[in-house]
Amino acid sequence: MEKLIIANWKMSPQNLVQAQELFEGFGNAAKNLEGIEVVICPPFVYLAPFGNSVSRRESVLQLGAQDVFWENPPMGGPFTGEISIAMLKNLGVKYVLVGHSERRYILGEPDEFVNKKIKACLADGLIPVLLIGERAGDKKEEIIIHQLSQDLRDLNQEEISKIIFVYEPVWAISTGPGAKPDTPENALESVKFIMKFIFENWKLKIENCLYGGSVNEKNVADFLKYPEIKGAVVGGASLRKEEFIQMIRLIS
Ligand code: PGA
């Protein structure tokens, strides 16, 4: 698997001009690179303009969505505020973030929803990027086991092999009070724990594990020096144009 760097823009930037400037900058920076895929996950409203440009571009740049709804009836449906898989696919979206801690803990999204979203993505050819990790004070291994067991419920080996797993401890996310990145050693240990749990339960050796939480230009290489950590999910630093471009270059 190539290295994967996923930009999670969350609810930023506030207008299309700013969004386009970042996107164009990243597209140009990624143009001739190899061994890396750069996935931009903007707010839904920017996916349409970006989708056109991704399909025109020969580039390692790909689009991801920050969320999706699992129901996808042919004629649409009574789901106010939701976005379907078909809508995302029509815009050239390839990846979908699922189970981000801000959705789990701020919006109260239960594991049952995460599981449904993963299944819907897999059924329709979108790649789910499953984020898991503990809050400060939680028992890390307990949380990882709980989230994996619930979020992967009823999935088979082949389906699980298509998921991208991200260990993202909630306490390491840059916007949290007193946030600091995990140590690379600890992130590696957690990624290995995820791999082991999946092997024990599904007899599957997964290779697609990333780390997220305060990843920036200064520390990205420390996390990715381990072959087990195949990439990073980047929030805050992916909105700082020059810094993120530098990270793309470093990784490739
Ligand atoms: P951060 O966010 O890089 O700003 O810590 C990462 C995330 O929340 O996915």
PDB file of C-alpha atoms and ligand atoms in Angstrom:
ATOM      1  CA  MET A   1       0.000   0.000   0.000  1.00  0.00           C
ATOM      2  CA  GLU A   2       1.156   3.529  -0.809  1.00  0.00           C
ATOM      3  CA  LYS A   3       1.508   6.061   1.961  1.00  0.00           C
ATOM      4  CA  LEU A   4      -1.772   7.797   2.626  1.00  0.00           C
ATOM      5  CA  ILE A   5      -2.173  11.291   3.987  1.00  0.00           C
ATOM      6  CA  ILE A   6      -5.725  12.328   4.745  1.00  0.00           C
ATOM      7  CA  ALA A   7      -6.627  15.971   5.299  1.00  0.00           C
ATOM      8  CA  ASN A   8      -9.646  16.355   7.562  1.00  0.00           C
ATOM      9  CA  TRP A   9     -10.748  19.951   7.171  1.00  0.00           C
ATOM     10  CA  LYS A  10     -13.679  19.515   9.574  1.00  0.00           C
ATOM     11  CA  MET A  11     -15.869  22.674   9.453  1.00  0.00           C
ATOM     12  CA  SER A  12     -13.282  24.864   7.675  1.00  0.00           C
ATOM     13  CA  PRO A  13     -12.611  27.006   5.738  1.00  0.00           C
ATOM     14  CA  GLN A  14     -15.597  29.338   5.777  1.00  0.00           C
ATOM     15  CA  ASN A  15     -15.832  30.140   2.077  1.00  0.00           C
ATOM     16  CA  LEU A  16     -15.208  28.513  -1.276  1.00  0.00           C
ATOM     17  CA  VAL A  17     -12.478  30.936  -2.314  1.00  0.00           C
ATOM     18  CA  GLN A  18     -10.320  29.927   0.629  1.00  0.00           C
ATOM     19  CA  ALA A  19     -11.170  26.264   0.136  1.00  0.00           C
ATOM     20  CA  GLN A  20     -10.239  26.421  -3.524  1.00  0.00           C
ATOM     21  CA  GLU A  21      -6.950  28.091  -2.800  1.00  0.00           C
ATOM     22  CA  LEU A  22      -5.931  25.284  -0.471  1.00  0.00           C
ATOM     23  CA  PHE A  23      -7.177  22.591  -2.803  1.00  0.00           C
ATOM     24  CA  GLU A  24      -5.390  23.993  -5.841  1.00  0.00           C
ATOM     25  CA  GLY A  25      -2.209  24.375  -3.832  1.00  0.00           C
ATOM     26  CA  PHE A  26      -2.318  20.767  -2.688  1.00  0.00           C
ATOM     27  CA  GLY A  27      -3.215  19.545  -6.164  1.00  0.00           C
ATOM     28  CA  ASN A  28      -0.226  21.304  -7.668  1.00  0.00           C
ATOM     29  CA  ALA A  29       2.100  20.048  -4.955  1.00  0.00           C
ATOM     30  CA  ALA A  30       0.913  16.464  -5.420  1.00  0.00           C
ATOM     31  CA  LYS A  31       1.068  16.491  -9.198  1.00  0.00           C
ATOM     32  CA  ASN A  32       4.231  14.562  -9.942  1.00  0.00           C
ATOM     33  CA  LEU A  33       4.687  12.693  -6.721  1.00  0.00           C
ATOM     34  CA  GLU A  34       4.809   8.947  -6.364  1.00  0.00           C
ATOM     35  CA  GLY A  35       4.257   6.469  -3.568  1.00  0.00           C
ATOM     36  CA  ILE A  36       1.643   8.601  -1.866  1.00  0.00           C
ATOM     37  CA  GLU A  37      -2.060   9.292  -2.070  1.00  0.00           C
ATOM     38  CA  VAL A  38      -3.314  12.612  -0.728  1.00  0.00           C
ATOM     39  CA  VAL A  39      -6.965  12.601   0.287  1.00  0.00           C
ATOM     40  CA  ILE A  40      -8.765  15.863   0.936  1.00  0.00           C
ATOM     41  CA  CYS A  41     -11.903  15.635   3.065  1.00  0.00           C
ATOM     42  CA  PRO A  42     -13.560  19.046   2.833  1.00  0.00           C
ATOM     43  CA  PRO A  43     -16.995  19.980   4.150  1.00  0.00           C
ATOM     44  CA  PHE A  44     -19.733  18.528   1.898  1.00  0.00           C
ATOM     45  CA  VAL A  45     -20.489  21.875   0.249  1.00  0.00           C
ATOM     46  CA  TYR A  46     -17.055  22.004  -1.396  1.00  0.00           C
ATOM     47  CA  LEU A  47     -17.135  18.475  -2.796  1.00  0.00           C
ATOM     48  CA  ALA A  48     -18.933  19.447  -5.999  1.00  0.00           C
ATOM     49  CA  PRO A  49     -16.441  22.052  -7.230  1.00  0.00           C
ATOM     50  CA  PHE A  50     -13.523  19.879  -6.152  1.00  0.00           C
ATOM     51  CA  GLY A  51     -15.012  16.754  -7.731  1.00  0.00           C
ATOM     52  CA  ASN A  52     -14.851  18.321 -11.169  1.00  0.00           C
ATOM     53  CA  SER A  53     -11.268  19.250 -10.754  1.00  0.00           C
ATOM     54  CA  VAL A  54     -10.178  15.836  -9.411  1.00  0.00           C
ATOM     55  CA  SER A  55     -11.589  14.069 -12.438  1.00  0.00           C
ATOM     56  CA  ARG A  56      -9.740  16.449 -14.781  1.00  0.00           C
ATOM     57  CA  ARG A  57      -6.448  15.990 -12.994  1.00  0.00           C
ATOM     58  CA  GLU A  58      -3.815  13.300 -13.369  1.00  0.00           C
ATOM     59  CA  SER A  59      -2.765  13.410  -9.794  1.00  0.00           C
ATOM     60  CA  VAL A  60      -2.403  11.511  -6.576  1.00  0.00           C
ATOM     61  CA  LEU A  61      -5.022  13.806  -5.102  1.00  0.00           C
ATOM     62  CA  GLN A  62      -8.285  12.118  -4.110  1.00  0.00           C
ATOM     63  CA  LEU A  63     -11.488  13.229  -2.466  1.00  0.00           C
ATOM     64  CA  GLY A  64     -12.933  11.997   0.786  1.00  0.00           C
ATOM     65  CA  ALA A  65     -16.143  12.889   2.603  1.00  0.00           C
ATOM     66  CA  GLN A  66     -16.296  13.541   6.332  1.00  0.00           C
ATOM     67  CA  ASP A  67     -19.476  11.519   6.759  1.00  0.00           C
ATOM     68  CA  VAL A  68     -22.223   9.687   4.861  1.00  0.00           C
ATOM     69  CA  PHE A  69     -25.690   8.305   5.537  1.00  0.00           C
ATOM     70  CA  TRP A  70     -26.232   4.573   5.194  1.00  0.00           C
ATOM     71  CA  GLU A  71     -29.670   4.536   3.540  1.00  0.00           C
ATOM     72  CA  ASN A  72     -29.524   4.779  -0.230  1.00  0.00           C
ATOM     73  CA  PRO A  73     -32.982   4.132  -1.706  1.00  0.00           C
ATOM     74  CA  PRO A  74     -33.151   4.589  -5.485  1.00  0.00           C
ATOM     75  CA  MET A  75     -35.528   7.530  -5.292  1.00  0.00           C
ATOM     76  CA  GLY A  76     -33.914   9.219  -2.300  1.00  0.00           C
ATOM     77  CA  GLY A  77     -35.728   9.261   0.992  1.00  0.00           C
ATOM     78  CA  PRO A  78     -37.039  11.112   4.010  1.00  0.00           C
ATOM     79  CA  PHE A  79     -33.654  11.785   5.647  1.00  0.00           C
ATOM     80  CA  THR A  80     -33.436  15.528   6.240  1.00  0.00           C
ATOM     81  CA  GLY A  81     -29.888  16.809   6.297  1.00  0.00           C
ATOM     82  CA  GLU A  82     -28.254  13.594   5.143  1.00  0.00           C
ATOM     83  CA  ILE A  83     -26.011  12.843   2.163  1.00  0.00           C
ATOM     84  CA  SER A  84     -26.132   9.527   0.311  1.00  0.00           C
ATOM     85  CA  ILE A  85     -23.407   7.302  -1.033  1.00  0.00           C
ATOM     86  CA  ALA A  86     -24.708   7.804  -4.584  1.00  0.00           C
ATOM     87  CA  MET A  87     -24.337  11.583  -4.222  1.00  0.00           C
ATOM     88  CA  LEU A  88     -20.750  11.200  -3.062  1.00  0.00           C
ATOM     89  CA  LYS A  89     -19.846   8.729  -5.780  1.00  0.00           C
ATOM     90  CA  ASN A  90     -21.269  11.025  -8.444  1.00  0.00           C
ATOM     91  CA  LEU A  91     -18.796  13.666  -7.311  1.00  0.00           C
ATOM     92  CA  GLY A  92     -15.805  11.347  -7.538  1.00  0.00           C
ATOM     93  CA  VAL A  93     -15.440  10.741  -3.808  1.00  0.00           C
ATOM     94  CA  LYS A  94     -13.337   7.676  -2.985  1.00  0.00           C
ATOM     95  CA  TYR A  95     -13.007   7.649   0.827  1.00  0.00           C
ATOM     96  CA  VAL A  96     -15.363   8.387   3.737  1.00  0.00           C
ATOM     97  CA  LEU A  97     -14.351   9.154   7.320  1.00  0.00           C
ATOM     98  CA  VAL A  98     -16.383   7.064   9.734  1.00  0.00           C
ATOM     99  CA  GLY A  99     -16.431   7.149  13.516  1.00  0.00           C
ATOM    100  CA  HIS A 100     -14.472  10.350  14.046  1.00  0.00           C
ATOM    101  CA  SER A 101     -14.392  11.130  17.768  1.00  0.00           C
ATOM    102  CA  GLU A 102     -16.037  14.510  17.226  1.00  0.00           C
ATOM    103  CA  ARG A 103     -19.050  12.710  15.793  1.00  0.00           C
ATOM    104  CA  ARG A 104     -18.972  10.037  18.480  1.00  0.00           C
ATOM    105  CA  TYR A 105     -18.553  12.286  21.498  1.00  0.00           C
ATOM    106  CA  ILE A 106     -19.903  15.714  20.509  1.00  0.00           C
ATOM    107  CA  LEU A 107     -22.793  14.547  18.318  1.00  0.00           C
ATOM    108  CA  GLY A 108     -23.444  11.307  20.170  1.00  0.00           C
ATOM    109  CA  GLU A 109     -23.043   9.014  17.171  1.00  0.00           C
ATOM    110  CA  PRO A 110     -23.264   5.428  18.442  1.00  0.00           C
ATOM    111  CA  ASP A 111     -21.224   2.451  17.240  1.00  0.00           C
ATOM    112  CA  GLU A 112     -24.388   1.105  15.642  1.00  0.00           C
ATOM    113  CA  PHE A 113     -24.375   4.027  13.177  1.00  0.00           C
ATOM    114  CA  VAL A 114     -20.659   3.635  12.543  1.00  0.00           C
ATOM    115  CA  ASN A 115     -21.245  -0.022  11.715  1.00  0.00           C
ATOM    116  CA  LYS A 116     -24.094   0.808   9.336  1.00  0.00           C
ATOM    117  CA  LYS A 117     -22.036   3.446   7.575  1.00  0.00           C
ATOM    118  CA  ILE A 118     -19.106   1.063   7.105  1.00  0.00           C
ATOM    119  CA  LYS A 119     -21.393  -1.602   5.663  1.00  0.00           C
ATOM    120  CA  ALA A 120     -23.066   0.867   3.309  1.00  0.00           C
ATOM    121  CA  CYS A 121     -19.713   2.182   2.048  1.00  0.00           C
ATOM    122  CA  LEU A 122     -18.379  -1.302   1.439  1.00  0.00           C
ATOM    123  CA  ALA A 123     -21.544  -2.419  -0.322  1.00  0.00           C
ATOM    124  CA  ASP A 124     -21.257   0.461  -2.765  1.00  0.00           C
ATOM    125  CA  GLY A 125     -17.542   0.734  -3.371  1.00  0.00           C
ATOM    126  CA  LEU A 126     -16.504   3.639  -1.129  1.00  0.00           C
ATOM    127  CA  ILE A 127     -13.532   3.072   1.157  1.00  0.00           C
ATOM    128  CA  PRO A 128     -14.388   3.616   4.825  1.00  0.00           C
ATOM    129  CA  VAL A 129     -11.695   5.227   6.971  1.00  0.00           C
ATOM    130  CA  LEU A 130     -12.525   4.075  10.488  1.00  0.00           C
ATOM    131  CA  LEU A 131     -11.198   6.251  13.311  1.00  0.00           C
ATOM    132  CA  ILE A 132     -10.882   4.755  16.753  1.00  0.00           C
ATOM    133  CA  GLY A 133      -9.137   5.780  19.951  1.00  0.00           C
ATOM    134  CA  GLU A 134      -9.536   6.511  23.609  1.00  0.00           C
ATOM    135  CA  ARG A 135     -10.228   9.696  25.561  1.00  0.00           C
ATOM    136  CA  ALA A 136      -7.951  10.895  28.354  1.00  0.00           C
ATOM    137  CA  GLY A 137      -8.535   8.670  31.355  1.00  0.00           C
ATOM    138  CA  ASP A 138     -10.030   5.799  29.339  1.00  0.00           C
ATOM    139  CA  LYS A 139      -8.393   2.393  29.289  1.00  0.00           C
ATOM    140  CA  LYS A 140      -6.954   2.384  25.784  1.00  0.00           C
ATOM    141  CA  GLU A 141      -7.134  -1.308  25.041  1.00  0.00           C
ATOM    142  CA  GLU A 142     -10.668  -1.604  26.366  1.00  0.00           C
ATOM    143  CA  ILE A 143     -11.857   1.210  24.111  1.00  0.00           C
ATOM    144  CA  ILE A 144     -10.103  -0.178  21.049  1.00  0.00           C
ATOM    145  CA  ILE A 145     -11.589  -3.615  21.632  1.00  0.00           C
ATOM    146  CA  HIS A 146     -15.045  -2.170  22.246  1.00  0.00           C
ATOM    147  CA  GLN A 147     -15.012   0.058  19.174  1.00  0.00           C
ATOM    148  CA  LEU A 148     -13.599  -2.587  16.854  1.00  0.00           C
ATOM    149  CA  SER A 149     -16.034  -5.241  18.061  1.00  0.00           C
ATOM    150  CA  GLN A 150     -19.054  -2.977  17.628  1.00  0.00           C
ATOM    151  CA  ASP A 151     -18.025  -1.095  14.512  1.00  0.00           C
ATOM    152  CA  LEU A 152     -17.010  -4.250  12.619  1.00  0.00           C
ATOM    153  CA  ARG A 153     -19.999  -6.307  13.729  1.00  0.00           C
ATOM    154  CA  ASP A 154     -21.119  -8.861  11.100  1.00  0.00           C
ATOM    155  CA  LEU A 155     -18.359  -7.944   8.663  1.00  0.00           C
ATOM    156  CA  ASN A 156     -16.327 -10.681   7.047  1.00  0.00           C
ATOM    157  CA  GLN A 157     -12.616 -10.960   6.386  1.00  0.00           C
ATOM    158  CA  GLU A 158     -12.824  -9.664   2.837  1.00  0.00           C
ATOM    159  CA  GLU A 159     -14.847  -6.630   3.867  1.00  0.00           C
ATOM    160  CA  ILE A 160     -12.521  -5.794   6.733  1.00  0.00           C
ATOM    161  CA  SER A 161      -9.508  -5.987   4.453  1.00  0.00           C
ATOM    162  CA  LYS A 162     -10.882  -2.981   2.528  1.00  0.00           C
ATOM    163  CA  ILE A 163     -11.170  -0.674   5.538  1.00  0.00           C
ATOM    164  CA  ILE A 164      -8.515   1.908   6.415  1.00  0.00           C
ATOM    165  CA  PHE A 165      -7.973   1.926  10.190  1.00  0.00           C
ATOM    166  CA  VAL A 166      -6.841   5.028  12.041  1.00  0.00           C
ATOM    167  CA  TYR A 167      -5.627   5.050  15.604  1.00  0.00           C
ATOM    168  CA  GLU A 168      -6.496   8.555  16.745  1.00  0.00           C
ATOM    169  CA  PRO A 169      -6.470   9.099  20.508  1.00  0.00           C
ATOM    170  CA  VAL A 170      -9.017  11.779  21.341  1.00  0.00           C
ATOM    171  CA  TRP A 171      -6.681  13.498  23.811  1.00  0.00           C
ATOM    172  CA  ALA A 172      -4.137  14.020  21.018  1.00  0.00           C
ATOM    173  CA  ILE A 173      -6.468  15.965  18.697  1.00  0.00           C
ATOM    174  CA  SER A 174      -4.987  19.433  18.391  1.00  0.00           C
ATOM    175  CA  THR A 175      -8.103  21.413  19.294  1.00  0.00           C
ATOM    176  CA  GLY A 176      -8.579  19.710  22.664  1.00  0.00           C
ATOM    177  CA  PRO A 177      -7.421  21.384  25.873  1.00  0.00           C
ATOM    178  CA  GLY A 178      -3.779  20.527  26.580  1.00  0.00           C
ATOM    179  CA  ALA A 179      -3.571  18.373  23.458  1.00  0.00           C
ATOM    180  CA  LYS A 180      -0.256  16.900  22.462  1.00  0.00           C
ATOM    181  CA  PRO A 181       0.622  14.284  19.879  1.00  0.00           C
ATOM    182  CA  ASP A 182       1.033  10.708  20.978  1.00  0.00           C
ATOM    183  CA  THR A 183       4.597   9.439  21.023  1.00  0.00           C
ATOM    184  CA  PRO A 184       5.495   7.510  17.863  1.00  0.00           C
ATOM    185  CA  GLU A 185       6.333   4.467  20.026  1.00  0.00           C
ATOM    186  CA  ASN A 186       2.949   4.498  21.682  1.00  0.00           C
ATOM    187  CA  ALA A 187       1.162   5.042  18.363  1.00  0.00           C
ATOM    188  CA  LEU A 188       3.023   2.047  16.951  1.00  0.00           C
ATOM    189  CA  GLU A 189       2.042  -0.063  19.953  1.00  0.00           C
ATOM    190  CA  SER A 190      -1.619   0.891  19.453  1.00  0.00           C
ATOM    191  CA  VAL A 191      -1.519   0.156  15.743  1.00  0.00           C
ATOM    192  CA  LYS A 192       0.005  -3.246  16.514  1.00  0.00           C
ATOM    193  CA  PHE A 193      -2.733  -3.854  19.060  1.00  0.00           C
ATOM    194  CA  ILE A 194      -5.390  -3.134  16.418  1.00  0.00           C
ATOM    195  CA  MET A 195      -3.653  -5.491  13.977  1.00  0.00           C
ATOM    196  CA  LYS A 196      -3.432  -8.210  16.598  1.00  0.00           C
ATOM    197  CA  PHE A 197      -7.086  -7.902  17.574  1.00  0.00           C
ATOM    198  CA  ILE A 198      -8.168  -8.199  13.971  1.00  0.00           C
ATOM    199  CA  PHE A 199      -5.901 -11.136  13.368  1.00  0.00           C
ATOM    200  CA  GLU A 200      -7.188 -12.932  16.444  1.00  0.00           C
ATOM    201  CA  ASN A 201     -10.815 -12.380  15.568  1.00  0.00           C
ATOM    202  CA  TRP A 202     -10.872 -12.550  11.776  1.00  0.00           C
ATOM    203  CA  LYS A 203      -7.621 -14.336  10.944  1.00  0.00           C
ATOM    204  CA  LEU A 204      -6.747 -11.365   8.801  1.00  0.00           C
ATOM    205  CA  LYS A 205      -3.425  -9.544   8.580  1.00  0.00           C
ATOM    206  CA  ILE A 206      -4.274  -5.911   7.935  1.00  0.00           C
ATOM    207  CA  GLU A 207      -1.715  -3.485   6.566  1.00  0.00           C
ATOM    208  CA  ASN A 208      -3.677  -0.292   6.260  1.00  0.00           C
ATOM    209  CA  CYS A 209      -3.320   1.450   9.600  1.00  0.00           C
ATOM    210  CA  LEU A 210      -2.726   5.168  10.042  1.00  0.00           C
ATOM    211  CA  TYR A 211      -2.160   7.489  12.970  1.00  0.00           C
ATOM    212  CA  GLY A 212      -4.017  10.743  13.668  1.00  0.00           C
ATOM    213  CA  GLY A 213      -3.811  13.418  16.370  1.00  0.00           C
ATOM    214  CA  SER A 214      -1.716  16.623  16.179  1.00  0.00           C
ATOM    215  CA  VAL A 215       0.304  15.381  13.221  1.00  0.00           C
ATOM    216  CA  ASN A 216       2.310  18.235  11.742  1.00  0.00           C
ATOM    217  CA  GLU A 217       5.320  19.038   9.620  1.00  0.00           C
ATOM    218  CA  LYS A 218       7.713  18.451  12.512  1.00  0.00           C
ATOM    219  CA  ASN A 219       6.500  15.052  13.682  1.00  0.00           C
ATOM    220  CA  VAL A 220       5.007  13.334  10.624  1.00  0.00           C
ATOM    221  CA  ALA A 221       8.234  11.565   9.669  1.00  0.00           C
ATOM    222  CA  ASP A 222       8.598  10.171  13.198  1.00  0.00           C
ATOM    223  CA  PHE A 223       5.249   8.397  12.951  1.00  0.00           C
ATOM    224  CA  LEU A 224       5.696   7.185   9.399  1.00  0.00           C
ATOM    225  CA  LYS A 225       9.172   5.793   9.918  1.00  0.00           C
ATOM    226  CA  TYR A 226       7.515   2.595  11.139  1.00  0.00           C
ATOM    227  CA  PRO A 227       6.391   0.354   8.260  1.00  0.00           C
ATOM    228  CA  GLU A 228       3.262  -0.559  10.246  1.00  0.00           C
ATOM    229  CA  ILE A 229       2.057   3.086  10.186  1.00  0.00           C
ATOM    230  CA  LYS A 230       1.052   3.617   6.598  1.00  0.00           C
ATOM    231  CA  GLY A 231       0.014   7.243   6.826  1.00  0.00           C
ATOM    232  CA  ALA A 232      -1.657   9.983   8.801  1.00  0.00           C
ATOM    233  CA  VAL A 233      -4.923  11.821   9.295  1.00  0.00           C
ATOM    234  CA  VAL A 234      -4.207  15.522   9.627  1.00  0.00           C
ATOM    235  CA  GLY A 235      -6.681  18.104  10.908  1.00  0.00           C
ATOM    236  CA  GLY A 236      -5.334  21.529  11.886  1.00  0.00           C
ATOM    237  CA  ALA A 237      -2.112  21.335   9.881  1.00  0.00           C
ATOM    238  CA  SER A 238      -4.025  20.459   6.694  1.00  0.00           C
ATOM    239  CA  LEU A 239      -5.517  23.965   6.726  1.00  0.00           C
ATOM    240  CA  ARG A 240      -2.078  25.573   6.773  1.00  0.00           C
ATOM    241  CA  LYS A 241      -1.181  25.523   3.112  1.00  0.00           C
ATOM    242  CA  GLU A 242       2.606  25.649   3.180  1.00  0.00           C
ATOM    243  CA  GLU A 243       2.871  23.274   6.102  1.00  0.00           C
ATOM    244  CA  PHE A 244       0.662  20.636   4.537  1.00  0.00           C
ATOM    245  CA  ILE A 245       2.477  20.897   1.202  1.00  0.00           C
ATOM    246  CA  GLN A 246       5.716  20.337   3.072  1.00  0.00           C
ATOM    247  CA  MET A 247       4.213  17.258   4.748  1.00  0.00           C
ATOM    248  CA  ILE A 248       3.116  15.825   1.397  1.00  0.00           C
ATOM    249  CA  ARG A 249       6.652  16.250   0.069  1.00  0.00           C
ATOM    250  CA  LEU A 250       8.226  14.741   3.161  1.00  0.00           C
ATOM    251  CA  ILE A 251       6.042  11.649   2.990  1.00  0.00           C
ATOM    252  CA  SER A 252       6.511  10.982  -0.691  1.00  0.00           C
TER     253      SER A 252
HETATM  254  P1  PGA B   1      -5.594  17.380  14.384  1.00  0.00           P
HETATM  255  O1  PGA B   1      -6.979  16.665  14.009  1.00  0.00           O
HETATM  256  O2  PGA B   1      -4.601  16.976  13.352  1.00  0.00           O
HETATM  257  O3  PGA B   1      -5.910  18.834  14.341  1.00  0.00           O
HETATM  258  O4  PGA B   1      -5.220  16.896  15.739  1.00  0.00           O
HETATM  259  C1  PGA B   1      -7.016  15.349  13.557  1.00  0.00           C
HETATM  260  C2  PGA B   1      -8.430  14.839  13.490  1.00  0.00           C
HETATM  261  O5  PGA B   1      -9.262  15.248  14.302  1.00  0.00           O
HETATM  262  O6  PGA B   1      -8.751  13.999  12.632  1.00  0.00           O
END
